[in-house]
Amino acid sequence: MLKSLKWRLSVTFLIIVLPFLLIINFFLLSQYKEQKLQYERDSLLQEGMIITELIEEKGFGDNYGEYYQSISQRVSAQTNHQITIINQQGQILGASEIPPGVITIHQSHPEVFDALQGKTGQVIRYNEVEGRKILYLAVPVSNEDFQGVLRLAKSLEQMEKTNQNATRLVLLFSLLSGIIVFSAAFLVSRHLSTSLRAMNEAVEDISQGNFKRRVQHSSDDELGMLATSLNDMSQHLEQTIKEISEVKNRLEVVLNNTVNGVLMINPEGRIMYINPVAYALLGLEKDVADRPHVEVINNYELVASIDMVNTNMKIIQKEIVLHTLGEKVVAVNIIPVSNLDYDTRGVLVIINDITRIKKLEQIRKDFVANVSHELKTPVASISGFAETLLAESKNYPENIKEFINIIYEETQRLSRLINRLLELSRIESEKARFAFEVINLDECIRGAVKLVEKRAEYKDIKVNYQPPGEALFIKGDGDLIMQVIINLLDNAVKYSPEGDSVDIEVENVGKYYKVHVIDKGQGIPSKEIPRIFERFYRVDKARSRKTGGTGLGLAIVKHIVENHEGQVGVLSAPGTGSDFYFMLPQADQPDQKNE
């Protein structure tokens, strides 16, 4: 029963209020008793003063015994009080109930002793003879000849009965007050409990998904405000859930109809979500959600990449060949997800089937390689014939010499283009064909600088390189790395003004060496930078033709660096020159590795 809010509130209120009522009532009762007793004392004192005046007018003496006895009996009959007149020796001269001269009252009685001292003495004493409490009041009586004491006694039996009745009334009033208070508290608590129960039922209903549930409450008090807040909350939740559902539905439509496979894997390595395209790309069965990805994905490289991202929380982008699915090639983006606001953490895997693109690229590469190879012989023949004609052109007219010279220069440019195409085709072949070994990057830079310096002398351009003073070990193909540096230096020399300089700088960036080739040429517009490493792309086509450029040098640089697991980029703006850079992973020294 006490589990109910209405009973707990009612009992609590009663426990607080009832003792307070009892204390107040009993305090008032004690005040009433005190005032009643004081009233009795005052009435006795007033009667005593009247009797004292009568006695003092008559005088004192042993011959007035009958008079004192008469006064005592008459006053006692009128007031129902005991009257006793006592001389200074403690002998009774007159009493309303006792014959005179019979009893001697000891002077040790406190009220008599105080009266003999000239004071008003009073005391309440239990009379064992009569078996009740009696209020005794003694006042001094005196004249010129004699001193004595007038003592009045009044039974407190009636007053005690009155006090007992008053006590019973106080208890009854307290009981009735407690019942009224409890009833009022119970009614208020029941109203409060009923309202709260209705709100609780509404909240439970809302928690089950019934967001149209409302709490009916007409008052404007705190409960009404709470009901209004609950209704507003329900309405807002309904709207929010509706919006979330719409977003969820749209997201499901997008994910189910996208061309990319999407997987979400939690930190424990279990698949949280997988869309239909991912099922098809990975050749999975249905209902693999909440299963470990190592049991579901049948490709070690993909599983290892997911685990690496889950551990290091760094993005991985790579191409993976699914050998068990017909040599299917997929581009994989593995992205760590860490949202502290929603306590969400895991790995997002986006898979794109690029098998057809790779086949087309391979066809294009083969075509370029085959065409270049087939063109190499006739171009060489044309170049040779043109060179022979130039040697024998002394007797030719000037216009014929000019035509032969044009044929020779164009065949030379075409030959360079074919050679670059063949070189690019070789570089784009399998990475395993590269002669990887630990090499000193500083020696590659020195060798490239020595080769390019001869070309730079024709434009009076100085190539500046300050060796770092220590070996820069990397793992790669030395010839290809030197080709990267030569291509970048050759471009820098071509596009730098005469009499200027080209700088080469090397810096240590974490686990990489970063090589900068800086020129002071005309710079590259920002909109051209994203395409600068594409094959055949040239910012200034007319100038590239004039300088003999093929548009393949930077493409070759990009492929070589990426095949060495590095990065390539450029920083440039019109009028400020260009800073071409590439980064390659560091390697241990050969002797340390052998140990």
XYZ file of C-alpha atoms in Angstrom:
595
model
C 0.000 0.000 0.000
C 2.802 2.412 0.900
C 4.281 1.900 -2.571
C 1.538 4.114 -3.900
C 2.378 7.808 -4.124
C -0.986 8.917 -2.726
C -0.573 6.816 0.447
C 3.028 7.904 0.954
C 2.106 11.576 0.587
C -0.948 11.222 2.879
C 0.940 9.398 5.633
C 3.886 11.775 5.354
C 1.625 14.816 5.617
C -0.159 13.287 8.624
C 3.137 12.494 10.364
C 4.210 16.107 9.893
C 0.926 17.832 10.832
C -0.476 15.640 13.643
C 2.420 16.115 16.118
C 2.259 19.838 15.457
C -1.493 19.868 16.249
C -0.929 17.850 19.420
C 1.796 20.194 20.614
C -0.369 23.262 19.990
C -3.451 21.740 21.644
C -1.605 20.526 24.714
C 0.138 23.845 25.038
C -3.251 25.589 24.992
C -4.588 23.002 27.485
C -1.713 23.668 29.875
C -2.385 27.403 29.578
C -6.044 26.758 30.332
C -5.185 24.677 33.412
C -2.800 27.323 34.674
C -5.359 30.083 34.205
C -8.041 27.955 35.896
C -5.781 27.341 38.889
C -4.888 31.016 39.035
C -8.573 31.883 38.982
C -9.177 29.596 41.977
C -6.294 31.215 43.824
C -7.560 34.714 43.106
C -11.100 33.836 44.216
C -9.801 32.343 47.481
C -7.631 35.380 48.058
C -10.542 37.739 47.452
C -12.755 35.797 49.893
C -9.935 35.752 52.421
C -9.583 39.535 52.245
C -13.329 40.006 52.919
C -13.305 37.641 55.889
C -10.150 39.306 57.211
C -11.887 42.688 57.233
C -14.817 41.216 59.226
C -12.497 39.645 61.760
C -10.324 42.736 62.169
C -13.392 44.898 62.856
C -14.501 42.589 65.663
C -10.999 42.037 67.032
C -9.086 39.030 68.271
C -9.227 37.182 71.445
C -10.197 33.950 73.088
C -13.642 35.300 73.994
C -14.629 35.545 70.339
C -14.470 31.809 69.613
C -18.158 31.498 68.947
C -18.041 34.510 66.629
C -15.117 33.071 64.639
C -16.884 29.735 64.476
C -20.029 31.395 63.241
C -18.238 33.405 60.561
C -16.352 30.302 59.395
C -19.475 28.215 59.050
C -21.540 30.946 57.342
C -18.835 31.763 54.754
C -18.164 28.050 54.187
C -21.861 27.432 53.608
C -21.988 30.236 51.036
C -18.718 29.439 49.218
C -18.371 25.702 49.884
C -14.801 26.361 51.049
C -13.157 25.275 54.285
C -12.499 28.239 56.556
C -10.037 28.064 59.474
C -9.026 30.887 61.850
C -5.774 30.248 63.697
C -4.006 32.250 66.390
C -0.299 32.893 66.525
C 0.267 29.745 68.635
C -1.282 27.556 65.914
C -4.543 26.877 67.805
C -7.810 26.851 65.875
C -10.117 29.646 67.024
C -12.798 28.916 64.457
C -13.319 26.409 61.702
C -16.117 25.554 59.333
C -15.883 21.801 59.904
C -13.861 21.319 63.101
C -14.821 22.445 66.658
C -12.606 25.196 68.102
C -9.784 24.312 70.441
C -9.642 20.708 69.373
C -6.777 20.620 66.848
C -3.554 22.469 66.898
C -2.149 23.212 63.460
C 1.569 23.055 63.368
C 3.313 26.155 62.375
C 5.481 24.059 60.057
C 2.754 23.987 57.414
C 4.218 26.120 54.652
C 1.128 28.264 53.987
C 0.628 28.960 57.731
C 4.307 29.689 58.227
C 4.301 32.223 55.345
C 1.144 33.916 56.703
C 2.641 34.220 60.218
C 5.566 35.980 58.522
C 3.162 38.572 57.122
C 2.981 37.008 53.634
C 0.225 35.319 51.682
C 0.931 31.616 51.723
C -0.534 29.108 49.278
C 0.075 25.461 48.518
C -1.632 22.506 46.837
C -1.468 19.386 49.004
C -2.999 15.978 48.811
C -5.274 15.355 51.763
C -5.010 11.712 52.681
C -8.042 11.872 54.953
C -10.329 13.188 52.244
C -8.406 11.489 49.455
C -8.198 14.488 47.122
C -6.050 17.512 46.235
C -6.809 20.714 48.126
C -5.684 24.269 47.461
C -4.684 25.945 50.761
C -4.372 29.764 50.968
C -3.407 31.545 54.206
C -3.440 35.306 54.787
C -2.241 37.179 57.855
C -4.916 38.720 60.143
C -3.849 41.268 62.793
C -4.793 44.331 64.876
C -3.210 46.200 67.735
C -3.824 43.469 70.312
C -3.546 40.231 68.413
C -2.098 38.464 65.314
C -3.394 35.351 63.581
C -3.969 33.567 60.321
C -7.007 33.023 58.160
C -6.669 29.845 56.055
C -9.034 28.918 53.250
C -9.072 25.514 51.629
C -10.816 24.547 48.428
C -11.073 21.122 46.876
C -9.598 20.864 43.330
C -11.630 17.782 42.514
C -14.057 19.670 40.283
C -11.283 21.531 38.589
C -9.447 18.267 37.886
C -12.623 16.789 36.409
C -12.919 19.874 34.221
C -9.281 19.502 33.206
C -9.802 15.833 32.401
C -12.788 16.703 30.247
C -10.765 19.393 28.541
C -7.954 16.901 27.930
C -10.393 14.436 26.381
C -11.796 17.200 24.213
C -8.293 18.172 23.098
C -7.488 14.557 22.220
C -10.758 14.199 20.390
C -10.165 17.461 18.547
C -6.648 16.346 17.637
C -7.990 13.036 16.393
C -10.677 14.723 14.326
C -8.121 17.214 13.015
C -5.803 14.349 12.064
C -8.656 12.591 10.256
C -9.565 15.793 8.425
C -5.948 16.496 7.558
C -5.392 12.915 6.403
C -8.558 12.986 4.320
C -7.596 16.277 2.706
C -4.059 15.053 2.058
C -5.422 11.795 0.671
C -7.775 13.616 -1.716
C -5.021 15.935 -2.915
C -2.553 13.050 -3.215
C -5.088 10.921 -5.075
C -5.671 13.763 -7.526
C -1.924 14.192 -7.957
C -1.369 10.430 -8.208
C -4.175 10.031 -10.745
C -2.708 12.799 -12.907
C 0.795 11.366 -12.662
C -0.489 7.861 -13.434
C -2.219 9.205 -16.537
C 1.011 10.942 -17.582
C 3.010 7.776 -16.903
C 0.643 5.724 -19.043
C 0.962 8.338 -21.788
C 4.770 8.230 -21.582
C 4.764 4.416 -21.733
C 2.430 4.581 -24.711
C 4.743 7.110 -26.408
C 7.765 4.912 -25.671
C 5.991 2.087 -27.523
C 5.750 4.285 -30.617
C 2.311 5.863 -30.264
C 3.405 9.457 -30.759
C -0.179 10.634 -31.258
C -0.986 9.975 -27.584
C -1.807 13.133 -25.628
C -2.373 13.852 -21.925
C -5.716 15.464 -21.052
C -5.341 18.035 -18.253
C -7.390 21.191 -17.873
C -5.716 22.949 -14.944
C -3.089 25.668 -15.254
C -0.977 24.486 -12.323
C 2.343 22.674 -12.427
C 0.642 19.420 -13.453
C -1.014 21.228 -16.332
C 2.347 22.659 -17.388
C 3.885 19.185 -17.167
C 1.056 17.731 -19.270
C 1.523 20.480 -21.851
C 5.269 19.787 -21.955
C 4.616 16.059 -22.427
C 2.199 16.780 -25.269
C 4.728 19.111 -26.900
C 7.448 16.513 -26.475
C 5.242 13.853 -28.058
C 4.492 16.141 -30.986
C 8.161 17.005 -31.480
C 9.152 13.357 -31.201
C 6.538 12.455 -33.782
C 7.890 15.088 -36.155
C 11.520 14.122 -35.471
C 10.865 10.407 -35.940
C 8.997 11.191 -39.138
C 11.936 13.208 -40.459
C 14.415 10.520 -39.385
C 12.286 7.870 -41.074
C 12.183 9.903 -44.263
C 15.970 10.368 -44.190
C 16.432 6.668 -43.424
C 14.150 5.675 -46.297
C 15.931 8.015 -48.702
C 19.303 6.708 -47.524
C 18.160 3.107 -47.974
C 16.958 3.904 -51.490
C 20.303 5.525 -52.313
C 22.381 2.721 -50.781
C 20.259 -0.021 -52.345
C 20.446 1.538 -55.816
C 23.974 2.905 -55.857
C 26.611 1.324 -58.098
C 29.025 1.119 -55.155
C 29.131 -1.587 -52.554
C 28.898 -0.269 -48.990
C 29.789 -2.083 -45.763
C 29.822 -0.819 -42.175
C 31.928 -2.791 -39.716
C 31.966 -2.139 -35.961
C 35.139 -2.038 -33.801
C 34.624 -5.708 -32.875
C 34.908 -6.660 -36.546
C 31.244 -7.509 -37.112
C 29.293 -6.374 -40.155
C 26.718 -3.777 -39.098
C 25.383 -3.004 -42.577
C 25.872 -4.264 -46.130
C 23.988 -3.170 -49.237
C 22.911 -5.415 -52.151
C 25.732 -4.231 -54.430
C 28.325 -5.303 -51.846
C 26.656 -8.726 -51.680
C 27.042 -9.054 -55.446
C 30.595 -7.657 -55.683
C 31.939 -9.901 -52.914
C 29.880 -12.936 -53.928
C 28.275 -13.211 -50.493
C 25.179 -15.031 -49.367
C 22.270 -13.230 -47.780
C 21.954 -12.402 -44.081
C 25.614 -11.888 -43.219
C 24.835 -8.961 -40.908
C 26.315 -9.193 -37.400
C 28.783 -11.845 -38.535
C 32.576 -11.343 -38.287
C 33.974 -9.912 -41.504
C 36.856 -12.405 -41.462
C 34.299 -15.220 -41.894
C 32.391 -13.473 -44.659
C 34.970 -11.743 -46.894
C 37.027 -14.245 -48.906
C 39.986 -11.976 -49.635
C 42.967 -11.674 -47.315
C 44.151 -8.290 -48.633
C 40.734 -6.675 -48.085
C 40.346 -8.190 -44.591
C 43.852 -7.061 -43.600
C 43.194 -3.532 -44.884
C 39.964 -3.301 -42.871
C 41.754 -4.471 -39.712
C 44.548 -1.948 -40.300
C 42.092 0.948 -40.611
C 40.191 -0.270 -37.527
C 43.466 -0.197 -35.587
C 45.207 2.896 -36.975
C 42.091 4.958 -37.825
C 43.672 6.120 -41.109
C 42.067 6.061 -44.552
C 43.245 3.433 -47.050
C 42.551 3.692 -50.787
C 43.692 0.859 -52.989
C 42.830 -1.464 -55.821
C 42.317 -5.142 -54.999
C 42.026 -8.121 -57.306
C 39.390 -10.639 -56.195
C 41.018 -13.788 -57.529
C 38.227 -16.099 -56.362
C 35.648 -14.091 -58.300
C 37.088 -14.297 -61.790
C 39.958 -11.831 -61.316
C 37.515 -9.041 -60.582
C 39.245 -5.706 -59.852
C 37.682 -3.380 -57.284
C 38.662 0.069 -56.034
C 38.330 0.095 -52.253
C 38.030 3.117 -49.972
C 38.274 2.139 -46.304
C 37.359 5.034 -44.037
C 37.467 5.119 -40.205
C 34.269 6.409 -38.619
C 34.428 7.995 -35.184
C 31.480 10.126 -34.076
C 31.744 10.972 -30.362
C 28.394 12.797 -30.344
C 26.525 9.614 -31.210
C 29.014 7.160 -29.692
C 29.531 5.609 -33.134
C 32.811 4.022 -34.158
C 33.776 1.581 -36.869
C 34.986 1.237 -40.454
C 33.120 2.249 -43.620
C 34.099 0.257 -46.709
C 33.131 1.535 -50.173
C 33.745 -0.854 -53.065
C 33.584 0.058 -56.746
C 33.905 -2.510 -59.549
C 36.528 -1.182 -61.975
C 37.136 -4.421 -63.841
C 35.779 -3.032 -67.121
C 37.747 0.214 -66.707
C 40.925 -1.755 -66.055
C 40.329 -3.875 -69.137
C 39.772 -0.772 -71.237
C 42.902 0.808 -69.774
C 44.865 -2.308 -70.565
C 43.512 -2.326 -74.134
C 44.489 1.323 -74.470
C 47.942 0.691 -73.054
C 48.441 -2.262 -75.362
C 47.222 -0.227 -78.291
C 49.544 2.682 -77.492
C 52.469 0.325 -76.989
C 51.774 -1.585 -80.191
C 51.200 1.555 -82.266
C 54.290 3.194 -80.809
C 56.324 0.105 -81.528
C 54.996 -0.106 -85.104
C 55.631 3.617 -85.688
C 59.141 3.514 -84.334
C 60.672 1.852 -87.441
C 59.030 4.036 -90.139
C 59.719 7.189 -88.105
C 63.350 6.147 -87.771
C 63.490 5.578 -91.541
C 61.948 8.970 -92.286
C 64.322 10.620 -89.821
C 67.279 8.891 -91.452
C 66.221 9.904 -94.971
C 65.622 13.495 -93.800
C 69.062 13.589 -92.189
C 70.611 12.285 -95.454
C 68.778 14.876 -97.493
C 70.020 17.603 -95.119
C 73.567 16.418 -95.626
C 73.141 16.605 -99.383
C 71.154 19.874 -99.432
C 73.969 22.230 -100.411
C 72.807 22.476 -104.021
C 69.092 22.592 -103.153
C 67.042 25.776 -103.255
C 66.445 27.431 -99.894
C 62.771 26.492 -99.759
C 63.654 22.841 -100.311
C 66.230 23.030 -97.480
C 63.599 24.527 -95.182
C 61.107 21.772 -95.988
C 63.702 19.066 -95.371
C 64.665 20.706 -92.049
C 61.004 20.789 -90.965
C 60.630 17.101 -91.867
C 63.709 16.262 -89.786
C 62.646 18.260 -86.699
C 59.120 16.841 -86.743
C 60.416 13.278 -87.102
C 62.746 13.916 -84.166
C 59.853 15.215 -82.056
C 57.710 12.265 -83.130
C 60.564 9.919 -82.235
C 60.830 11.445 -78.759
C 57.066 11.080 -78.341
C 57.193 7.418 -79.365
C 60.069 6.763 -76.986
C 58.180 8.430 -74.128
C 55.060 6.387 -74.931
C 57.063 3.190 -74.879
C 58.716 4.244 -71.629
C 55.332 5.051 -70.051
C 53.948 1.683 -71.184
C 56.901 -0.054 -69.546
C 56.419 1.872 -66.311
C 52.687 1.110 -66.236
C 53.451 -2.604 -66.388
C 53.526 -4.781 -63.285
C 55.356 -3.328 -60.287
C 57.151 -6.645 -59.687
C 59.329 -6.020 -62.765
C 61.040 -3.066 -61.070
C 64.520 -3.645 -59.665
C 63.787 -2.617 -56.070
C 66.750 -2.315 -53.723
C 67.988 -0.002 -50.981
C 69.550 3.039 -52.676
C 70.908 6.417 -51.637
C 68.537 9.148 -52.795
C 71.350 11.712 -52.498
C 73.391 9.882 -55.170
C 70.361 9.823 -57.514
C 69.917 13.584 -57.105
C 73.641 14.232 -57.708
C 73.571 12.105 -60.877
C 70.468 13.827 -62.222
C 71.897 17.272 -61.497
C 75.116 16.382 -63.348
C 73.141 15.300 -66.423
C 70.819 18.315 -66.486
C 73.540 20.891 -65.791
C 74.833 20.520 -69.353
C 71.408 21.365 -70.780
C 70.981 24.240 -68.305
C 74.210 25.874 -69.488
C 72.620 26.691 -72.851
C 70.146 29.019 -70.990
C 72.717 30.187 -68.456
C 70.606 28.578 -65.669
C 72.309 27.371 -62.501
C 71.048 24.229 -60.749
C 71.533 24.580 -56.968
C 71.632 21.525 -54.720
C 72.952 21.544 -51.165
C 73.611 17.925 -50.040
C 72.164 17.152 -46.576
C 75.438 15.691 -45.275
C 73.978 12.256 -44.591
C 72.831 9.290 -46.642
C 69.161 9.292 -47.688
C 68.234 5.632 -47.965
C 65.077 4.562 -49.785
C 63.904 1.324 -51.357
C 63.326 1.563 -55.092
C 64.625 1.353 -58.622
C 67.604 3.731 -58.886
C 67.274 4.319 -62.628
C 63.591 5.177 -62.351
C 64.118 7.514 -59.386
C 66.831 9.299 -61.338
C 64.393 9.528 -64.271
C 61.869 11.257 -61.979
C 64.435 13.858 -60.899
C 65.680 14.374 -64.484
C 62.136 14.917 -65.779
C 61.360 17.486 -63.059
C 64.697 19.277 -63.541
C 64.295 19.252 -67.333
C 60.856 20.889 -67.030
C 62.195 23.445 -64.545
C 65.044 24.376 -66.914
C 62.700 24.591 -69.909
C 60.238 26.956 -68.248
C 62.725 29.114 -66.308
C 63.916 32.462 -67.697
C 67.462 32.636 -69.010
C 70.094 33.500 -66.431
C 67.880 32.310 -63.530
C 68.353 29.314 -61.194
C 66.644 26.028 -60.237
C 66.829 24.815 -56.613
C 66.635 21.259 -55.263
C 65.820 20.770 -51.577
C 65.337 17.636 -49.466
C 63.502 17.505 -46.147
C 62.765 14.748 -43.655
C 58.978 14.424 -43.189
C 58.218 11.708 -40.667
C 58.924 8.399 -42.381
C 59.350 10.013 -45.799
C 61.940 12.036 -47.692
C 60.393 14.977 -49.544
C 62.283 16.295 -52.594
C 61.470 19.775 -53.943
C 62.376 21.040 -57.432
C 61.781 24.813 -57.401
C 61.897 27.092 -60.416
C 61.174 30.777 -60.911
C 59.188 30.464 -64.114
C 55.819 31.898 -65.030
C 53.908 29.569 -62.694
C 50.764 27.488 -63.205
C 47.144 28.736 -62.851
C 45.295 27.061 -59.973
C 42.603 25.616 -62.268
C 45.291 23.768 -64.269
C 47.027 22.130 -61.281
C 44.583 19.177 -60.816
C 45.315 17.995 -64.410
C 49.021 18.797 -64.566
C 50.064 15.106 -64.152
C 47.728 13.781 -66.842
C 49.340 12.374 -69.978
C 49.482 14.736 -72.999
C 48.187 17.602 -70.814
C 50.079 20.880 -71.350
C 49.304 24.250 -69.814
C 50.736 26.239 -72.736
C 50.515 23.989 -75.794
C 52.231 26.477 -78.127
C 55.196 26.894 -75.784
C 55.400 23.147 -75.162
C 55.722 22.507 -78.869
C 58.379 25.191 -79.125
C 60.401 23.678 -76.282
C 59.937 20.160 -77.616
C 57.673 18.917 -74.802
C 55.531 15.791 -75.287
C 53.138 16.172 -72.357
C 54.219 12.798 -70.910
C 57.105 13.741 -68.603
C 54.952 14.507 -65.519
C 52.714 11.484 -66.180
C 55.833 9.306 -66.121
C 56.909 10.977 -62.847
C 53.528 10.283 -61.274
C 53.503 6.593 -62.244
C 57.057 5.982 -61.052
C 56.496 7.674 -57.667
C 53.168 5.917 -57.054
C 54.718 2.555 -57.912
C 57.236 3.322 -55.160
C 54.339 3.922 -52.688
C 55.048 7.648 -52.705
C 53.191 10.857 -53.442
C 53.700 13.637 -55.973
C 52.352 17.198 -56.088
C 52.949 20.809 -57.032
C 52.642 24.214 -55.399
C 52.370 27.083 -57.850
C 50.683 30.342 -58.730
C 51.000 32.596 -61.797
C 54.088 34.807 -61.602
C 55.643 33.051 -58.567
C 57.260 30.002 -60.124
C 56.519 26.354 -59.304
C 57.503 23.882 -56.586
C 57.207 20.299 -57.846
C 57.764 17.750 -55.093
C 57.619 14.009 -54.501
C 57.753 11.924 -51.316
C 59.279 8.455 -50.958
C 59.295 6.130 -47.891
C 62.543 5.929 -45.938
C 64.473 2.664 -45.634
C 67.105 1.276 -43.276
C 70.767 1.334 -44.203
C 71.926 -1.830 -46.011
C 74.354 -2.878 -43.263
C 71.691 -2.465 -40.547
C 69.268 -4.509 -42.573
C 71.766 -7.330 -43.046
C 72.384 -7.489 -39.311
